[in-house]
Amino acid sequence: KGEYDVLFDLYENVHHIPELAMHPLFDSKIYLVTRQDDELASRTLIHEADLAGRTLMVGGPSPEPLRNVQKRVVAHTHCQYFNSESHDMSLTYVASRRGIVLAPGFLNDGTGEFCWTPFACKETIPCVLCTHKEDRRPELLDFVRELIRRHQDQFY
């Protein structure tokens, strides 16, 4: 519709739209989100076995790689789990001690309210910038290149 010049999204959400040019930005890693006072918050890396006996929130609008990790964790650890309808709701549940959640790093708001600990898995979530395929304005492409440059060494 011509409403956006640049869009940040997950590759899986937009790769099928022929009018868009995809500009890979980064592959987001998966993190375990806990309260700061949770015993797992002191770890530098979380493994599947660490989640045994815990309550994990799953579902919502999770991207496919994250859903795959959630299913594997539930199957291998037999941890308790329940569906959460959104990331914001999951954070509310974490804050109220109802459970913990696996989330893509790009959702970390950086406030330090929660502990985001890397989760040991091979899956990542490809994130892209999208522009209109026909839009070749030099200033737009320079802007996209600058965003990519600034994010290339970041770990999300």
PDB file of C-alpha atoms in Angstrom:
ATOM      1  CA  LYS A   1       0.000   0.000   0.000  1.00  0.00           C
ATOM      2  CA  GLY A   2       3.007   2.313   0.116  1.00  0.00           C
ATOM      3  CA  GLU A   3       2.585   3.000   3.828  1.00  0.00           C
ATOM      4  CA  TYR A   4       6.110   1.963   4.896  1.00  0.00           C
ATOM      5  CA  ASP A   5       9.534   2.581   3.460  1.00  0.00           C
ATOM      6  CA  VAL A   6      11.343   0.106   5.742  1.00  0.00           C
ATOM      7  CA  LEU A   7       9.860  -2.766   7.738  1.00  0.00           C
ATOM      8  CA  PHE A   8      11.560  -4.933  10.382  1.00  0.00           C
ATOM      9  CA  ASP A   9      10.103  -8.431  10.484  1.00  0.00           C
ATOM     10  CA  LEU A  10      10.883 -12.101  10.694  1.00  0.00           C
ATOM     11  CA  TYR A  11      11.875 -13.694   7.420  1.00  0.00           C
ATOM     12  CA  GLU A  12       9.202 -16.389   7.870  1.00  0.00           C
ATOM     13  CA  ASN A  13       6.468 -13.734   7.975  1.00  0.00           C
ATOM     14  CA  VAL A  14       7.389 -11.895   4.780  1.00  0.00           C
ATOM     15  CA  HIS A  15       9.495 -14.127   2.493  1.00  0.00           C
ATOM     16  CA  HIS A  16       6.467 -14.982   0.343  1.00  0.00           C
ATOM     17  CA  ILE A  17       5.553 -11.354  -0.504  1.00  0.00           C
ATOM     18  CA  PRO A  18       6.890 -10.697  -4.014  1.00  0.00           C
ATOM     19  CA  GLU A  19       6.691  -6.886  -3.751  1.00  0.00           C
ATOM     20  CA  LEU A  20       9.311  -6.803  -0.988  1.00  0.00           C
ATOM     21  CA  ALA A  21      13.088  -6.778  -1.178  1.00  0.00           C
ATOM     22  CA  MET A  22      14.629  -8.654   1.766  1.00  0.00           C
ATOM     23  CA  HIS A  23      17.734  -7.320   3.472  1.00  0.00           C
ATOM     24  CA  PRO A  24      19.056  -9.828   6.068  1.00  0.00           C
ATOM     25  CA  LEU A  25      19.706  -8.015   9.338  1.00  0.00           C
ATOM     26  CA  PHE A  26      20.650 -10.679  11.909  1.00  0.00           C
ATOM     27  CA  ASP A  27      19.731 -14.122  13.193  1.00  0.00           C
ATOM     28  CA  SER A  28      18.189 -13.771  16.633  1.00  0.00           C
ATOM     29  CA  LYS A  29      19.255 -16.277  19.255  1.00  0.00           C
ATOM     30  CA  ILE A  30      16.859 -17.839  21.765  1.00  0.00           C
ATOM     31  CA  TYR A  31      17.014 -16.875  25.436  1.00  0.00           C
ATOM     32  CA  LEU A  32      15.433 -18.046  28.662  1.00  0.00           C
ATOM     33  CA  VAL A  33      13.639 -15.157  30.360  1.00  0.00           C
ATOM     34  CA  THR A  34      13.379 -15.328  34.143  1.00  0.00           C
ATOM     35  CA  ARG A  35      13.012 -12.993  37.085  1.00  0.00           C
ATOM     36  CA  GLN A  36      16.298 -11.526  38.302  1.00  0.00           C
ATOM     37  CA  ASP A  37      15.931 -13.472  41.581  1.00  0.00           C
ATOM     38  CA  ASP A  38      15.372 -16.849  39.866  1.00  0.00           C
ATOM     39  CA  GLU A  39      18.067 -19.454  40.561  1.00  0.00           C
ATOM     40  CA  LEU A  40      18.627 -19.844  36.792  1.00  0.00           C
ATOM     41  CA  ALA A  41      19.410 -16.117  36.443  1.00  0.00           C
ATOM     42  CA  SER A  42      22.959 -16.697  37.714  1.00  0.00           C
ATOM     43  CA  ARG A  43      23.803 -19.070  34.837  1.00  0.00           C
ATOM     44  CA  THR A  44      25.629 -17.946  31.713  1.00  0.00           C
ATOM     45  CA  LEU A  45      24.021 -20.609  29.498  1.00  0.00           C
ATOM     46  CA  ILE A  46      20.820 -22.606  29.957  1.00  0.00           C
ATOM     47  CA  HIS A  47      20.470 -26.214  28.769  1.00  0.00           C
ATOM     48  CA  GLU A  48      17.326 -28.287  28.258  1.00  0.00           C
ATOM     49  CA  ALA A  49      17.926 -30.294  31.428  1.00  0.00           C
ATOM     50  CA  ASP A  50      17.947 -27.081  33.483  1.00  0.00           C
ATOM     51  CA  LEU A  51      14.226 -26.674  32.749  1.00  0.00           C
ATOM     52  CA  ALA A  52      13.133 -30.012  34.226  1.00  0.00           C
ATOM     53  CA  GLY A  53      10.613 -29.442  36.996  1.00  0.00           C
ATOM     54  CA  ARG A  54       9.911 -25.870  35.865  1.00  0.00           C
ATOM     55  CA  THR A  55       6.801 -24.347  34.274  1.00  0.00           C
ATOM     56  CA  LEU A  56       7.388 -23.096  30.742  1.00  0.00           C
ATOM     57  CA  MET A  57       5.127 -20.811  28.754  1.00  0.00           C
ATOM     58  CA  VAL A  58       4.716 -21.800  25.114  1.00  0.00           C
ATOM     59  CA  GLY A  59       2.648 -20.834  22.102  1.00  0.00           C
ATOM     60  CA  GLY A  60       1.394 -17.392  21.333  1.00  0.00           C
ATOM     61  CA  PRO A  61       2.782 -15.911  18.150  1.00  0.00           C
ATOM     62  CA  SER A  62       6.096 -17.769  18.454  1.00  0.00           C
ATOM     63  CA  PRO A  63       8.087 -18.147  15.231  1.00  0.00           C
ATOM     64  CA  GLU A  64       8.591 -21.680  13.959  1.00  0.00           C
ATOM     65  CA  PRO A  65      12.196 -22.171  15.178  1.00  0.00           C
ATOM     66  CA  LEU A  66      11.120 -21.163  18.699  1.00  0.00           C
ATOM     67  CA  ARG A  67       8.070 -23.448  18.583  1.00  0.00           C
ATOM     68  CA  ASN A  68      10.386 -26.318  17.621  1.00  0.00           C
ATOM     69  CA  VAL A  69      12.623 -25.617  20.612  1.00  0.00           C
ATOM     70  CA  GLN A  70       9.610 -25.357  22.938  1.00  0.00           C
ATOM     71  CA  LYS A  71       8.246 -28.710  21.735  1.00  0.00           C
ATOM     72  CA  ARG A  72      11.612 -30.383  22.142  1.00  0.00           C
ATOM     73  CA  VAL A  73      12.096 -29.016  25.671  1.00  0.00           C
ATOM     74  CA  VAL A  74       8.620 -30.169  26.754  1.00  0.00           C
ATOM     75  CA  ALA A  75       9.145 -33.630  25.209  1.00  0.00           C
ATOM     76  CA  HIS A  76      12.636 -34.158  26.647  1.00  0.00           C
ATOM     77  CA  THR A  77      12.240 -32.645  30.118  1.00  0.00           C
ATOM     78  CA  HIS A  78       8.548 -33.347  30.748  1.00  0.00           C
ATOM     79  CA  CYS A  79       8.375 -29.889  32.326  1.00  0.00           C
ATOM     80  CA  GLN A  80       5.016 -28.337  33.059  1.00  0.00           C
ATOM     81  CA  TYR A  81       3.818 -25.870  30.429  1.00  0.00           C
ATOM     82  CA  PHE A  82       0.894 -23.662  29.510  1.00  0.00           C
ATOM     83  CA  ASN A  83      -0.005 -21.467  26.559  1.00  0.00           C
ATOM     84  CA  SER A  84       0.622 -17.747  26.677  1.00  0.00           C
ATOM     85  CA  GLU A  85      -1.168 -15.551  24.182  1.00  0.00           C
ATOM     86  CA  SER A  86       1.591 -12.962  23.709  1.00  0.00           C
ATOM     87  CA  HIS A  87       5.121 -12.016  24.696  1.00  0.00           C
ATOM     88  CA  ASP A  88       3.812  -9.210  26.906  1.00  0.00           C
ATOM     89  CA  MET A  89       1.548 -11.657  28.714  1.00  0.00           C
ATOM     90  CA  SER A  90       4.463 -14.074  29.112  1.00  0.00           C
ATOM     91  CA  LEU A  91       6.503 -11.336  30.800  1.00  0.00           C
ATOM     92  CA  THR A  92       3.579 -10.686  33.139  1.00  0.00           C
ATOM     93  CA  TYR A  93       3.528 -14.385  34.021  1.00  0.00           C
ATOM     94  CA  VAL A  94       7.298 -14.383  34.592  1.00  0.00           C
ATOM     95  CA  ALA A  95       7.005 -11.331  36.862  1.00  0.00           C
ATOM     96  CA  SER A  96       4.244 -13.024  38.878  1.00  0.00           C
ATOM     97  CA  ARG A  97       6.289 -16.246  39.262  1.00  0.00           C
ATOM     98  CA  ARG A  98       3.862 -18.353  37.203  1.00  0.00           C
ATOM     99  CA  GLY A  99       6.584 -19.615  34.903  1.00  0.00           C
ATOM    100  CA  ILE A 100       9.551 -18.917  32.656  1.00  0.00           C
ATOM    101  CA  VAL A 101       9.663 -18.379  28.909  1.00  0.00           C
ATOM    102  CA  LEU A 102      11.949 -18.964  25.942  1.00  0.00           C
ATOM    103  CA  ALA A 103      12.002 -15.891  23.705  1.00  0.00           C
ATOM    104  CA  PRO A 104      13.928 -14.469  20.752  1.00  0.00           C
ATOM    105  CA  GLY A 105      16.606 -12.005  21.800  1.00  0.00           C
ATOM    106  CA  PHE A 106      15.298  -9.215  19.589  1.00  0.00           C
ATOM    107  CA  LEU A 107      12.379  -8.855  22.043  1.00  0.00           C
ATOM    108  CA  ASN A 108      14.718  -7.915  24.906  1.00  0.00           C
ATOM    109  CA  ASP A 109      13.914  -4.295  25.714  1.00  0.00           C
ATOM    110  CA  GLY A 110      17.200  -3.841  27.579  1.00  0.00           C
ATOM    111  CA  THR A 111      15.583  -2.465  30.741  1.00  0.00           C
ATOM    112  CA  GLY A 112      17.146  -5.129  32.974  1.00  0.00           C
ATOM    113  CA  GLU A 113      13.739  -5.903  34.466  1.00  0.00           C
ATOM    114  CA  PHE A 114      14.220  -9.582  33.590  1.00  0.00           C
ATOM    115  CA  CYS A 115      17.220 -11.838  33.145  1.00  0.00           C
ATOM    116  CA  TRP A 116      17.782 -12.952  29.540  1.00  0.00           C
ATOM    117  CA  THR A 117      20.125 -15.961  29.535  1.00  0.00           C
ATOM    118  CA  PRO A 118      21.247 -17.615  26.277  1.00  0.00           C
ATOM    119  CA  PHE A 119      19.629 -20.999  25.659  1.00  0.00           C
ATOM    120  CA  ALA A 120      21.790 -23.806  24.271  1.00  0.00           C
ATOM    121  CA  CYS A 121      20.241 -24.655  20.913  1.00  0.00           C
ATOM    122  CA  LYS A 122      21.181 -24.464  17.253  1.00  0.00           C
ATOM    123  CA  GLU A 123      17.969 -22.721  16.181  1.00  0.00           C
ATOM    124  CA  THR A 124      17.968 -19.020  15.388  1.00  0.00           C
ATOM    125  CA  ILE A 125      15.296 -16.695  14.048  1.00  0.00           C
ATOM    126  CA  PRO A 126      16.221 -14.840  10.852  1.00  0.00           C
ATOM    127  CA  CYS A 127      15.271 -11.154  10.985  1.00  0.00           C
ATOM    128  CA  VAL A 128      15.139  -8.930   7.931  1.00  0.00           C
ATOM    129  CA  LEU A 129      14.567  -5.384   6.866  1.00  0.00           C
ATOM    130  CA  CYS A 130      12.120  -5.097   3.994  1.00  0.00           C
ATOM    131  CA  THR A 131      11.769  -2.369   1.412  1.00  0.00           C
ATOM    132  CA  HIS A 132       9.577  -2.033  -1.641  1.00  0.00           C
ATOM    133  CA  LYS A 133      11.264  -4.032  -4.396  1.00  0.00           C
ATOM    134  CA  GLU A 134      10.999  -1.134  -6.848  1.00  0.00           C
ATOM    135  CA  ASP A 135      12.225   1.541  -4.409  1.00  0.00           C
ATOM    136  CA  ARG A 136      15.844   2.242  -5.345  1.00  0.00           C
ATOM    137  CA  ARG A 137      16.230   5.673  -3.727  1.00  0.00           C
ATOM    138  CA  PRO A 138      19.917   6.010  -2.772  1.00  0.00           C
ATOM    139  CA  GLU A 139      19.099   7.548   0.625  1.00  0.00           C
ATOM    140  CA  LEU A 140      16.809   4.644   1.503  1.00  0.00           C
ATOM    141  CA  LEU A 141      19.374   2.041   0.479  1.00  0.00           C
ATOM    142  CA  ASP A 142      22.094   3.948   2.387  1.00  0.00           C
ATOM    143  CA  PHE A 143      19.856   3.899   5.470  1.00  0.00           C
ATOM    144  CA  VAL A 144      19.278   0.140   5.151  1.00  0.00           C
ATOM    145  CA  ARG A 145      23.007  -0.493   4.679  1.00  0.00           C
ATOM    146  CA  GLU A 146      23.762   1.574   7.800  1.00  0.00           C
ATOM    147  CA  LEU A 147      21.235  -0.375   9.883  1.00  0.00           C
ATOM    148  CA  ILE A 148      22.735  -3.642   8.693  1.00  0.00           C
ATOM    149  CA  ARG A 149      26.268  -2.400   9.466  1.00  0.00           C
ATOM    150  CA  ARG A 150      25.251  -1.384  12.996  1.00  0.00           C
ATOM    151  CA  HIS A 151      23.623  -4.747  13.700  1.00  0.00           C
ATOM    152  CA  GLN A 152      26.123  -7.111  12.087  1.00  0.00           C
ATOM    153  CA  ASP A 153      28.107  -7.765  15.277  1.00  0.00           C
ATOM    154  CA  GLN A 154      25.188  -7.653  17.693  1.00  0.00           C
ATOM    155  CA  PHE A 155      23.957 -10.723  19.519  1.00  0.00           C
ATOM    156  CA  TYR A 156      20.200 -10.771  19.891  1.00  0.00           C
TER     157      TYR A 156
END
